[in-house]
Amino acid sequence: RPADAEETAGAYVASIEKQDGPTALILTRQNVPDLDVASAKDRRYGTLKGAYVLKKETAELDTIILAAGSEVQHAVKAAEELGDGVRVVSMPCMERFDRQSEDYKAEVLPKGVKTIAMEAGVSGLWYKYADKVVGVDRFGMSAPGDIVMEKLGMTAANLVKEIKSM
């Protein structure tokens, strides 16, 4: 799930280039900001790899936050609040990321670092990459998207709280 317009452009290119099976572009209906913590080029090319470092830490790496789609904006806000040792990895396509070289995967998600994911859909898939997942595995709430996300804990503030509890 792409997180903004640039990732959507990258996902569209990936769908056109793929020659060996179907592709689905899963887009949000929520308003999402332009994630300008990385260049448009980096976001587009990172999407082609399935996952990439959207926001790099500027101090010793302490925590990695993984997210996709509309949750990425919350990951970026949480990282900014938590400080310089936090990396944000946008992962619009797990399958595409899994096909990358072991070196690339280790560069993006080094072992031995506290890792948390945020997912408003099925959270179980994220445990392949994360120690903890802030997720929603149920249906049944109907309201404007921002209200639903707040009620279900899909916010930067809740993500910060969960990271601090690790």
Rosetta silent file (secondary structure, phi, psi, omega in degrees, C-alpha in Angstrom):
SEQUENCE: RPADAEETAGAYVASIEKQDGPTALILTRQNVPDLDVASAKDRRYGTLKGAYVLKKETAELDTIILAAGSEVQHAVKAAEELGDGVRVVSMPCMERFDRQSEDYKAEVLPKGVKTIAMEAGVSGLWYKYADKVVGVDRFGMSAPGDIVMEKLGMTAANLVKEIKSM
SCORE:     score description
SCORE:     0.000 S_00000001
   1 L     0.000  115.171  178.636    0.000    0.000    0.000 S_00000001
   2 L   -68.808  149.895 -173.614    1.659    3.240   -1.069 S_00000001
   3 L   -95.394  -20.825 -179.439    1.829    6.046    1.506 S_00000001
   4 L  -156.392 -174.246 -176.348    1.656    9.128   -0.707 S_00000001
   5 H   -62.569  -38.758 -179.166    1.505   10.311   -4.317 S_00000001
   6 H   -68.202  -40.654  175.769    5.182    9.567   -5.028 S_00000001
   7 H   -66.632  -34.568  176.752    4.915    6.016   -3.701 S_00000001
   8 H   -63.021  -41.990  176.697    1.739    5.618   -5.744 S_00000001
   9 H   -61.240  -43.172  177.181    3.668    6.651   -8.861 S_00000001
  10 H   -62.630  -41.029  178.833    6.349    4.084   -8.000 S_00000001
  11 H   -65.747  -37.263  177.761    3.733    1.382   -7.442 S_00000001
  12 H   -63.773  -45.122  177.082    2.125    2.205  -10.784 S_00000001
  13 H   -60.058  -45.162  179.509    5.478    1.835  -12.557 S_00000001
  14 H   -59.699  -38.584 -179.398    6.056   -1.478  -10.763 S_00000001
  15 H   -67.309  -34.314  179.222    2.641   -2.726  -11.891 S_00000001
  16 H   -73.980  -38.249 -177.766    3.422   -1.898  -15.515 S_00000001
  17 H   -74.413  -24.658 -176.751    6.889   -3.474  -15.395 S_00000001
  18 L   -68.463  125.090 -176.106    5.706   -6.723  -13.777 S_00000001
  19 L  -113.882   -2.183 -170.471    5.435   -9.421  -16.446 S_00000001
  20 L  -120.415   31.824  176.886    4.892  -12.586  -14.394 S_00000001
  21 L   154.223  178.128 -177.159    1.532  -12.270  -12.660 S_00000001
  22 L   -75.505  161.553  175.576   -1.194   -9.967  -11.466 S_00000001
  23 L  -135.558  139.914  173.840   -0.740   -6.756   -9.527 S_00000001
  24 L  -121.653  130.571  173.547   -3.169   -4.968   -7.237 S_00000001
  25 L   -99.111  112.791 -178.475   -2.741   -1.331   -6.263 S_00000001
  26 L  -101.730  110.574 -174.514   -4.318   -0.889   -2.833 S_00000001
  27 L  -112.892  153.023  177.802   -4.869    2.809   -2.182 S_00000001
  28 L   -84.756  154.066  171.615   -6.239    4.687    0.802 S_00000001
  29 L  -101.382    1.395  177.440   -9.295    6.875    0.690 S_00000001
  30 L   -79.907  154.104  170.897   -7.905    8.944    3.557 S_00000001
  31 L   -74.712  126.613  178.685   -6.203   12.263    2.970 S_00000001
  32 L  -123.667  145.524 -179.990   -2.472   11.671    3.356 S_00000001
  33 L   -78.200  162.175  170.504    0.322   14.244    3.413 S_00000001
  34 L   -73.281  122.255 -175.661    3.238   14.394    1.009 S_00000001
  35 L   -87.499   74.264 -172.782    6.016   12.635    2.918 S_00000001
  36 L   -81.200   19.939  172.702    8.777   15.037    2.018 S_00000001
  37 L   -73.143  -12.972  173.697   11.231   13.659    4.597 S_00000001
  38 L  -133.552  156.801 -178.644   12.716   11.886    1.546 S_00000001
  39 L   -67.834  158.720  176.548   13.008   13.066   -2.036 S_00000001
  40 H   -57.918  -41.866  179.629   10.368   12.143   -4.619 S_00000001
  41 H   -60.827  -46.111 -179.895   13.013   10.084   -6.441 S_00000001
  42 H   -62.813  -38.917 -179.994   13.906    8.126   -3.285 S_00000001
  43 H   -68.087  -41.903  179.214   10.232    7.425   -2.557 S_00000001
  44 H   -65.892  -48.749 -179.231    9.535    6.235   -6.101 S_00000001
  45 H   -69.671  -35.022  176.503   12.638    4.035   -6.336 S_00000001
  46 H   -62.415  -37.955  177.861   12.210    2.782   -2.782 S_00000001
  47 H   -61.941  -37.544  178.423    8.705    1.648   -3.652 S_00000001
  48 H   -62.491  -22.232  177.979   10.130   -0.407   -6.528 S_00000001
  49 L   -93.258   -4.310  178.023   12.135   -2.341   -3.919 S_00000001
  50 L    91.805  -31.709  177.308    9.085   -2.976   -1.748 S_00000001
  51 L  -160.186  150.967 -178.824   10.523   -1.210    1.300 S_00000001
  52 E  -161.202  164.320  177.349   13.065    1.499    1.939 S_00000001
  53 E   -78.870  108.126  178.188   14.354    3.881    4.584 S_00000001
  54 E   -79.807  -45.240  179.281   12.011    6.838    4.370 S_00000001
  55 E  -128.298  112.646 -178.299   13.462    8.680    7.365 S_00000001
  56 L   -85.700  143.052  175.453   17.007    7.806    8.355 S_00000001
  57 L   -65.480  151.966  178.647   18.219    8.119   11.903 S_00000001
  58 L  -115.933    8.029  175.330   20.804   10.819   12.605 S_00000001
  59 L  -138.394 -172.564  179.111   22.219    9.203   15.754 S_00000001
  60 L   -57.309  131.604 -176.672   22.899    5.625   16.827 S_00000001
  61 L   -66.917  121.012 -178.963   20.011    3.467   15.569 S_00000001
  62 L  -113.020  -38.180 -173.314   17.748    2.533   18.466 S_00000001
  63 E  -144.106  142.530  172.197   14.336    1.828   16.934 S_00000001
  64 E  -117.379  129.613  174.349   12.852    1.046   13.533 S_00000001
  65 E  -108.605  124.091  177.889    9.226    1.874   12.797 S_00000001
  66 E  -105.576  142.277  175.333    7.670    0.000    9.871 S_00000001
  67 E  -162.686  167.981  175.783    4.433    1.018    8.198 S_00000001
  68 L  -141.255  157.420  174.250    2.563    1.098    4.902 S_00000001
  69 H    60.366 -141.738 -174.635   -0.113    3.275    3.394 S_00000001
  70 H   -67.831  -13.025  178.132   -1.833    5.880    5.526 S_00000001
  71 H   -76.106  -19.470 -176.853   -0.077    4.631    8.675 S_00000001
  72 H   -61.398  -37.651  179.009    3.313    5.897    7.425 S_00000001
  73 H   -57.947  -37.338  178.852    2.419    9.492    8.295 S_00000001
  74 H   -70.978  -36.062  177.085    1.971    8.432   11.931 S_00000001
  75 H   -62.466  -43.175  179.434    5.307    6.588   11.881 S_00000001
  76 H   -63.480  -46.017  179.616    7.078    9.743   10.681 S_00000001
  77 H   -62.606  -41.567  178.923    5.433   11.900   13.366 S_00000001
  78 H   -63.267  -42.973  179.889    6.280    9.355   16.068 S_00000001
  79 H   -62.145  -41.529  178.896    9.913    9.201   14.928 S_00000001
  80 H   -62.438  -36.943  179.081   10.190   12.977   15.033 S_00000001
  81 H   -73.524  -36.112 -175.095    8.889   12.979   18.590 S_00000001
  82 H   -77.151  -25.163  175.038   11.096   10.111   19.752 S_00000001
  83 L   117.519 -170.259 -167.385   14.356   11.616   18.520 S_00000001
  84 L   -72.688  -17.140 -176.931   17.412   11.083   16.383 S_00000001
  85 L   -91.510   15.037 -175.815   17.882    7.327   16.873 S_00000001
  86 E  -110.909  132.444  177.290   14.644    6.335   15.125 S_00000001
  87 E  -108.799  142.225  172.817   14.378    5.109   11.529 S_00000001
  88 E  -112.727  126.246  176.217   11.146    4.942    9.548 S_00000001
  89 E  -112.174  121.161  173.210   10.819    2.228    6.923 S_00000001
  90 E   -89.882  129.503 -177.417    7.976    2.490    4.447 S_00000001
  91 L  -127.183   78.073 -179.126    6.992   -0.972    3.198 S_00000001
  92 L   -68.937  -20.805 -179.736    4.386   -0.648    0.460 S_00000001
  93 L  -147.743  104.062 -179.834    4.942   -4.246   -0.753 S_00000001
  94 H   -60.073  -43.771 -176.902    6.219   -7.046    1.484 S_00000001
  95 H   -62.315  -41.806  179.074    6.498   -9.536   -1.392 S_00000001
  96 H   -66.287  -40.927  177.348    8.650   -7.180   -3.471 S_00000001
  97 H   -62.086  -42.942 -178.762   10.872   -6.470   -0.438 S_00000001
  98 H   -62.358  -22.435  179.295   11.286  -10.198    0.227 S_00000001
  99 L   -85.446   -3.431  178.924   12.660  -10.630   -3.324 S_00000001
 100 L   -76.427  166.730  179.733   15.515   -8.162   -2.704 S_00000001
 101 L   -64.917  155.343  177.301   19.075   -9.271   -1.928 S_00000001
 102 H   -60.451  -35.993  178.491   19.944  -10.250    1.634 S_00000001
 103 H   -62.372  -45.096 -179.929   22.363   -7.309    1.731 S_00000001
 104 H   -64.077  -45.305 -179.422   19.629   -4.827    0.842 S_00000001
 105 H   -61.391  -39.422  178.981   17.194   -6.301    3.365 S_00000001
 106 H   -70.601  -30.555  176.999   19.846   -6.167    6.110 S_00000001
 107 H   -67.159  -40.019 -178.489   20.669   -2.556    5.187 S_00000001
 108 H   -78.588  -44.422 -177.286   17.016   -1.536    5.573 S_00000001
 109 L  -124.549   75.386  179.924   16.185   -3.769    8.561 S_00000001
 110 L   -64.010  145.149  179.448   19.382   -4.584   10.457 S_00000001
 111 L   -71.638  154.664  176.080   19.116   -7.358   13.020 S_00000001
 112 L    83.082   10.567  178.914   19.314   -6.583   16.718 S_00000001
 113 L  -113.104  135.063  176.993   17.372   -3.327   16.541 S_00000001
 114 E   -56.383  125.270 -175.164   14.049   -2.812   18.341 S_00000001
 115 E  -131.834  132.848  179.514   11.417   -2.892   15.575 S_00000001
 116 E  -132.330  146.072  177.069    7.728   -2.026   15.675 S_00000001
 117 E  -121.219  153.428  174.545    5.119   -1.916   12.911 S_00000001
 118 E  -121.911  127.401 -176.115    1.846   -0.055   12.597 S_00000001
 119 E  -147.742  119.680  179.381   -0.944   -1.660   10.548 S_00000001
 120 L   -84.805   -0.717  177.276   -4.621   -0.771   10.421 S_00000001
 121 L  -110.814 -136.213 -178.825   -5.365   -4.025    8.592 S_00000001
 122 L   -72.138  115.665 -174.034   -4.172   -7.576    9.249 S_00000001
 123 L   -84.693  -22.852 -173.738   -1.320   -7.249   11.736 S_00000001
 124 H   -57.223  -33.975 -178.919   -0.050  -10.836   11.761 S_00000001
 125 H   -63.138  -27.621 -175.211    2.007  -10.479    8.580 S_00000001
 126 H   -74.132  -17.658 -179.286    4.187   -7.800   10.160 S_00000001
 127 H   -67.686  -12.581  173.420    5.662  -10.120   12.807 S_00000001
 128 H   -64.491  -28.227 -175.009    7.983  -11.435   10.101 S_00000001
 129 L  -115.697  -23.363 -169.959    9.797   -8.093   10.358 S_00000001
 130 L  -120.589  150.829  175.412    8.800   -6.557   13.707 S_00000001
 131 L   -76.718  -31.010 -176.996    9.062   -7.408   17.395 S_00000001
 132 E  -142.630  148.516  178.241    5.749   -5.687   18.111 S_00000001
 133 E  -130.135  127.571  170.373    2.786   -4.575   15.997 S_00000001
 134 E   -93.345  110.234 -172.780    0.314   -1.821   16.752 S_00000001
 135 E  -145.382  174.473  177.985   -2.622   -3.060   14.731 S_00000001
 136 L  -129.120  117.508 -178.663   -6.311   -3.467   14.178 S_00000001
 137 L  -118.777   39.070  179.910   -7.603   -6.948   13.462 S_00000001
 138 L  -147.902  167.830  178.381  -11.321   -6.323   13.574 S_00000001
 139 L  -124.423  173.657  170.268  -14.151   -4.667   11.699 S_00000001
 140 L   119.599   -3.160  179.201  -17.362   -2.968   12.710 S_00000001
 141 L  -105.506  131.037 -179.836  -16.664    0.695   13.365 S_00000001
 142 L  -126.541  121.363  179.208  -18.123    3.250   11.012 S_00000001
 143 L  -175.374  173.312  173.756  -17.232    6.941   11.162 S_00000001
 144 L   -54.970  145.660 -172.871  -14.962    9.388    9.364 S_00000001
 145 H   -52.107  -44.062 -177.848  -11.486    7.889    8.972 S_00000001
 146 H   -65.607  -33.516  178.280   -9.673   10.167   11.406 S_00000001
 147 H   -69.998  -44.803  178.652  -12.202    9.428   14.156 S_00000001
 148 H   -60.549  -46.898 -178.110  -11.991    5.672   13.606 S_00000001
 149 H   -62.277  -39.554  177.451   -8.190    5.738   13.605 S_00000001
 150 H   -62.297  -47.546 -178.991   -8.103    7.737   16.831 S_00000001
 151 H   -62.634  -32.204 -176.503  -10.504    5.320   18.559 S_00000001
 152 L   -94.063    4.924  176.448   -8.471    2.312   17.390 S_00000001
 153 L    80.978   16.504  179.724   -5.100    3.706   18.458 S_00000001
 154 L   -90.781   64.893 -178.447   -3.778    4.344   14.954 S_00000001
 155 L  -134.358  160.162  175.843   -2.095    7.618   15.925 S_00000001
 156 H   -62.118  -40.513 -178.810    1.446    8.887   16.335 S_00000001
 157 H   -60.772  -43.941  178.590    0.798    9.463   20.050 S_00000001
 158 H   -68.127  -37.486  178.172   -0.226    5.845   20.613 S_00000001
 159 H   -62.398  -42.961  176.341    2.711    4.597   18.560 S_00000001
 160 H   -58.374  -46.222  179.722    5.095    6.643   20.735 S_00000001
 161 H   -59.207  -44.627 -178.808    3.487    5.156   23.861 S_00000001
 162 H   -66.437  -38.447  178.350    3.855    1.615   22.511 S_00000001
 163 H   -65.799  -43.495  179.896    7.500    2.160   21.552 S_00000001
 164 H   -63.988  -24.147  179.986    8.317    3.540   24.989 S_00000001
 165 L   -82.891   -8.453 -178.224    6.751    0.416   26.539 S_00000001
 166 L   -78.316    0.000    0.000    9.111   -1.920   24.632 S_00000001
